[in-house]
Amino acid sequence: MAQLRQVNLSTKELPDKWYNIIPDLPEPLPMPMGDKQIQNLPKMLLGECLKQEFSQERWIDIPDELQSIYAQAGRPRPLFRALNLEKKLGTPAHMYYKSEFFSPTGSHKVNTALAQCYYAKKEGFERVTTETGAGQWGTALAYGSAMAGLKCTVYWVRSVYNWKADRLDLMKMFGAEVYASPSNKTECGRKLWEKDHNHNGSLGIAISEGLEDSLNDPKAVYTLGSVLNHVLLHQTIIGLETQKQFEVFGEYPDTVIACLGGGSNFGGFAIPFLGDVLTKGKKIHFIAAQTAAAPNLQGEYKYDYADYAEFTPQLKMYTLGHTKDMVPVKGDGLRYHGCSPILSLLRNKGYIDTVAYPTDEKHVFESAKLFVRAEGWLPAPESAYSVTCAIDEALKCKETGEKKVIAFNISGHGFLDIPGYKSILGF
Amino acid sequence: MAQLRQVNLSTKELPDKWYNIIPDLPEPLPMPMGDKQIQNLPKMLLGECLKQEFSQERWIDIPDELQSIYAQAGRPRPLFRALNLEKKLGTPAHMYYKSEFFSPTGSHKVNTALAQCYYAKKEGFERVTTETGAGQWGTALAYGSAMAGLKCTVYWVRSVYNWKADRLDLMKMFGAEVYASPSNKTECGRKLWEKDHNHNGSLGIAISEGLEDSLNDPKAVYTLGSVLNHVLLHQTIIGLETQKQFEVFGEYPDTVIACLGGGSNFGGFAIPFLGDVLTKGKKIHFIAAQTAAAPNLQGEYKYDYADYAEFTPQLKMYTLGHTKDMVPVKGDGLRYHGCSPILSLLRNKGYIDTVAYPTDEKHVFESAKLFVRAEGWLPAPESAYSVTCAIDEALKCKETGEKKVIAFNISGHGFLDIPGYKSILGF
C-alpha cells in the first residue's frame, strides 16, 4: 500500500483498563465542598462511579463485559493521518485525527453512557435519568440504556428541544422518554411550566428535574455526561487507543488538541498524554479549543457549583460563574460555565493552553468546510473547533517550517447538524 | 474480553485485489446489445472501467494509491456479531452484520465513487458528471471528486431534490454543482424545464442530462453508481473483507442477505461468497431483499435498456421494463427497474433467492427499530430491508431450531433519513 493514512487496532487490542490521572497529578486534587450536597452524593451517583470519582488507583479495570460492549459500539476507532489536508494547507506538520465520529449516536459521549448504564444495571436500577442541552449526551444515554435494557428519561432544555427534531426522534427510536424542560413531570419543573408553558429552560433547571425525578424513585438513578472525574476516566479510552495507534504510525504528538466545554472530550483524548508528560518527561503542547461564548478556562480558578440551582457540591474549577448568561452558538455542547476539576488543576499548573473562537463561528465553520473537502468526514459543530485549532497550528508550522506532529480529536459527526452549517456558511 | 462481538482488520489486511466473478460464472455472461450505443461506450465510460467491464481476469489489482484512499475512507469496516439482537429474538441463529454505515457520505457507494474518481483523475479528466435519484450516489461522487481534486456535476431528480435539503447541502459542502433535473443546463433537460419549471423529473431524464453534459465537454466524464460489472467489481471489497473477518470469528455463513436495487450493494457483499459456491462447493442461501415497488428479480429475464431514454446499450437482465412506473418508497435507492447482468444470470441459474416487502414499509421500519434498540446502529431506509430479511430468517430458525449463521450487509446509515422513519413509525 502507498503511504499509511489510517491505523485501526484489532478488537483484541482494545484497552482493558482506564487511566486514572489523579495519583499522578502534580498536587492533590481539591475535594468537593458543601456538607449537605456531599451527603447527597451517594443518592446522586452510581456506587461504582462514586468509588471511581475519588480513586487513587492509577489503572482501573474495564469489566470484561463492558469491553465487549465497547466493541459492539465499534471500538477501537481508527486514527487517521490527514495527508490530504496537509497537502491542501502546504504545511510541513504531520496531522492526525481520532475518529469518535464513528459513534452510534454521533459523539464520544457513548463511552461513559455505556459504562454508567452497565453499572446501573449491575447495581439493580431499572431506569436512568438525565438532562441534556445540545442533545448529544441525552442521545448517548438513550442508546446506552437501550443496550443495557434500562428505561431512560431525558429532560431537554426546551429552547433546543424545540428545533432539533431529528435528534429528538433518534432518542425516541432508542425508546427514551424525552421531556422539554421545564416540564410538568417534576415539582421544580412544574412551578416554572405552570407560569409559562413555553419557558425556554436552562441546563440548571433540567439538571434539577433529572435529579428530582431519580431521587423520588428508588429504581432510578441520575447520570452525568461531563465534568466529573469518573466521566473523564471512562473517556480516557479515546487517548489510550490513540497512543497505541501512534506507535504503529511510529510518531508521537508535539501538540494535542480537542474542543472543551465541561471537559469530557478534551480529558478523554488528552489525559493519557498528560500522564506521559507528568510521569515520563514527555513535552506536549496541549490546546483546548473553546467558544468565546464560554471561555471557562479564561475564567477564575475557584470553588463553584456545577449547576445553576446549587444541587451539586462546589468544585474547585475554572469557572465563569454558575449563573453566567452565555450567548447561543451552533457548537452548543461547548457552552458550559465550568471546566472539570482535573483539567482545571492542570490548567492552573500551566499544562494546558486555550484558545476561544468568536461567537459568529465563521472561522470555525469555514475551517470545517476546508477539512470536509480535504478529508471527507463531516465534524459535529463542537468538533469543528478542534479541527479549526489544528488547522491554525498547522499554518503556524507553515510559517516557521516546523515539522510538528499535531493530534486532534473529532468528538462527533455533523450529520444531524447540517442546518447549523448552512446557517453559518450559506451554500 | 467476554464474547467476541466485533472484528475489524488492520489497515494492512485491506484486500489488495477485487474479485471478478465473470470467469467463474456457470456460463458466459451475455454481452450488451445495440450497435450505436455500444459504439458510444468508450465516450460514456472511463477507459479503465471499460476494460474491467469485460475482463476475464479473476483478480484485479486495486492500485496502491487507491488502497490508501480506501483506508482514508475508513476501510476496512468492522463485522459485528448481533448478540443483543439474537437474544432479543430468542433465535438459535448466529447473526452477523457488515458496517458499510461507517461511510463518510452514509453509504457503500463511496467504494466505486473513489475508484472511478481515481481513474478519472489518472485519465486526465477534470470533471465528473452523474445523475442521482435517492441521493446516495450523488453524495458519494461529490465526496469522491473532492478527494481526487475533480469538479463534480450532479443532476438530481427534482421530486427528491426538493425535499432532501440536508443531503443537498452535504453535496455542496463537498463542492459539487447540483441541479434539479430536468434543468436548463442541457438541451434535453431544457426542453422539459421550459414547459414546466417544476417538472418532477425521473432517473431516465437525469441520466440523459449527465450524459449530454459530459459528451459536450472533453474534460468531463460520466460515471455510474450501480448495475454495471465494473461497479459491482469495485464493491466486492465489502464481501472480501467480510470473508477475512468470518475467519477470525471462526464461522462461515449459511445465509447471505443484502438489499437490492440495481445490485451494487448486494453484489459487493455477496459476490465473493457466490464465488465460493461456484468454485469451492460451498452451500449458501442468498436472499436479495427488495421493495414490492420494484421487485425486479421477479420480472422477466430479457434484454432491456438500463435507462428510460434508451441511451445505454441493452443488457440481459431481470427487468420490470425500462419505462415501468414505480410507486415512491422511503427506501428510494431500491426503486430501479432492472438488476445487474451478473446477478441476473446467477438468479436465472437458481443461485439467488428474493423477497419483496410491501410498499407501506411498516414491517421494514418496525424491524429496523427493533434492530436499533438491540444493536444501536441506525440503518438507512434501504439497509432496513436487509435488516428485516435477516430478522425474518432468524425467526424461522427459532421455529425450526436451526443454528444457521446469517450474514447481512448494512449498506448505509440513516442519520439523514430520520424524517422518513418518523413518517412511517410515528413516535
PDB file of N, CA and C in Angstrom, chain A residues 22 36 56 110 113 119 125 128 131 167 193 199 240 274-275 293 297 309 390:
ATOM      1  N   ILE A  22      -5.488  10.912  38.622  1.00  0.00           N
ATOM      2  CA  ILE A  22      -5.494  11.570  39.942  1.00  0.00           C
ATOM      3  C   ILE A  22      -4.198  11.322  40.737  1.00  0.00           C
ATOM      4  N   LYS A  36     -24.053  19.386  52.909  1.00  0.00           N
ATOM      5  CA  LYS A  36     -25.348  18.831  52.538  1.00  0.00           C
ATOM      6  C   LYS A  36     -25.272  18.120  51.176  1.00  0.00           C
ATOM      7  N   GLN A  56      -7.605   6.405  44.051  1.00  0.00           N
ATOM      8  CA  GLN A  56      -6.188   6.734  43.902  1.00  0.00           C
ATOM      9  C   GLN A  56      -5.465   5.663  43.084  1.00  0.00           C
ATOM     10  N   VAL A 110     -20.951   8.323  24.178  1.00  0.00           N
ATOM     11  CA  VAL A 110     -21.325   6.918  24.399  1.00  0.00           C
ATOM     12  C   VAL A 110     -20.320   6.193  25.302  1.00  0.00           C
ATOM     13  N   ALA A 113     -21.645   6.795  28.686  1.00  0.00           N
ATOM     14  CA  ALA A 113     -23.047   6.352  28.768  1.00  0.00           C
ATOM     15  C   ALA A 113     -23.111   4.831  28.895  1.00  0.00           C
ATOM     16  N   TYR A 119     -23.094  -0.182  34.820  1.00  0.00           N
ATOM     17  CA  TYR A 119     -23.062  -0.203  36.286  1.00  0.00           C
ATOM     18  C   TYR A 119     -24.477  -0.082  36.866  1.00  0.00           C
ATOM     19  N   PHE A 125     -30.609  -0.996  39.280  1.00  0.00           N
ATOM     20  CA  PHE A 125     -31.540   0.052  38.857  1.00  0.00           C
ATOM     21  C   PHE A 125     -32.300  -0.379  37.601  1.00  0.00           C
ATOM     22  N   VAL A 128     -32.603   5.124  34.164  1.00  0.00           N
ATOM     23  CA  VAL A 128     -31.638   6.213  34.321  1.00  0.00           C
ATOM     24  C   VAL A 128     -32.313   7.525  33.933  1.00  0.00           C
ATOM     25  N   GLU A 131     -30.302  15.148  32.240  1.00  0.00           N
ATOM     26  CA  GLU A 131     -30.658  16.342  31.482  1.00  0.00           C
ATOM     27  C   GLU A 131     -29.810  16.355  30.217  1.00  0.00           C
ATOM     28  N   ARG A 167     -32.879  14.779  16.189  1.00  0.00           N
ATOM     29  CA  ARG A 167     -32.193  14.228  17.359  1.00  0.00           C
ATOM     30  C   ARG A 167     -33.216  13.730  18.396  1.00  0.00           C
ATOM     31  N   TRP A 193     -43.216  25.717  34.619  1.00  0.00           N
ATOM     32  CA  TRP A 193     -44.046  25.351  33.458  1.00  0.00           C
ATOM     33  C   TRP A 193     -45.457  25.937  33.593  1.00  0.00           C
ATOM     34  N   HIS A 199     -41.671  28.137  28.479  1.00  0.00           N
ATOM     35  CA  HIS A 199     -40.430  28.530  29.155  1.00  0.00           C
ATOM     36  C   HIS A 199     -39.231  27.898  28.438  1.00  0.00           C
ATOM     37  N   LEU A 240      -6.064   6.447  25.121  1.00  0.00           N
ATOM     38  CA  LEU A 240      -5.288   5.202  25.253  1.00  0.00           C
ATOM     39  C   LEU A 240      -5.207   4.470  23.919  1.00  0.00           C
ATOM     40  N   LEU A 274      -1.289  13.632  28.913  1.00  0.00           N
ATOM     41  CA  LEU A 274      -0.903  14.422  30.082  1.00  0.00           C
ATOM     42  C   LEU A 274      -0.168  13.524  31.084  1.00  0.00           C
ATOM     43  N   GLY A 275      -0.604  12.271  31.186  1.00  0.00           N
ATOM     44  CA  GLY A 275       0.080  11.301  32.039  1.00  0.00           C
ATOM     45  C   GLY A 275       1.517  11.086  31.589  1.00  0.00           C
ATOM     46  N   ALA A 293     -18.177  32.226  23.674  1.00  0.00           N
ATOM     47  CA  ALA A 293     -19.424  32.260  24.440  1.00  0.00           C
ATOM     48  C   ALA A 293     -19.225  31.673  25.840  1.00  0.00           C
ATOM     49  N   LEU A 297     -11.927  28.387  30.634  1.00  0.00           N
ATOM     50  CA  LEU A 297     -10.518  28.281  31.073  1.00  0.00           C
ATOM     51  C   LEU A 297      -9.861  29.655  31.207  1.00  0.00           C
ATOM     52  N   ALA A 309     -28.820  25.552  39.912  1.00  0.00           N
ATOM     53  CA  ALA A 309     -29.706  25.507  41.074  1.00  0.00           C
ATOM     54  C   ALA A 309     -28.995  25.131  42.371  1.00  0.00           C
ATOM     55  N   ALA A 390      -6.492  22.863  15.048  1.00  0.00           N
ATOM     56  CA  ALA A 390      -5.448  22.057  14.417  1.00  0.00           C
ATOM     57  C   ALA A 390      -4.958  22.715  13.123  1.00  0.00           C
TER      58      ALA A 390
END
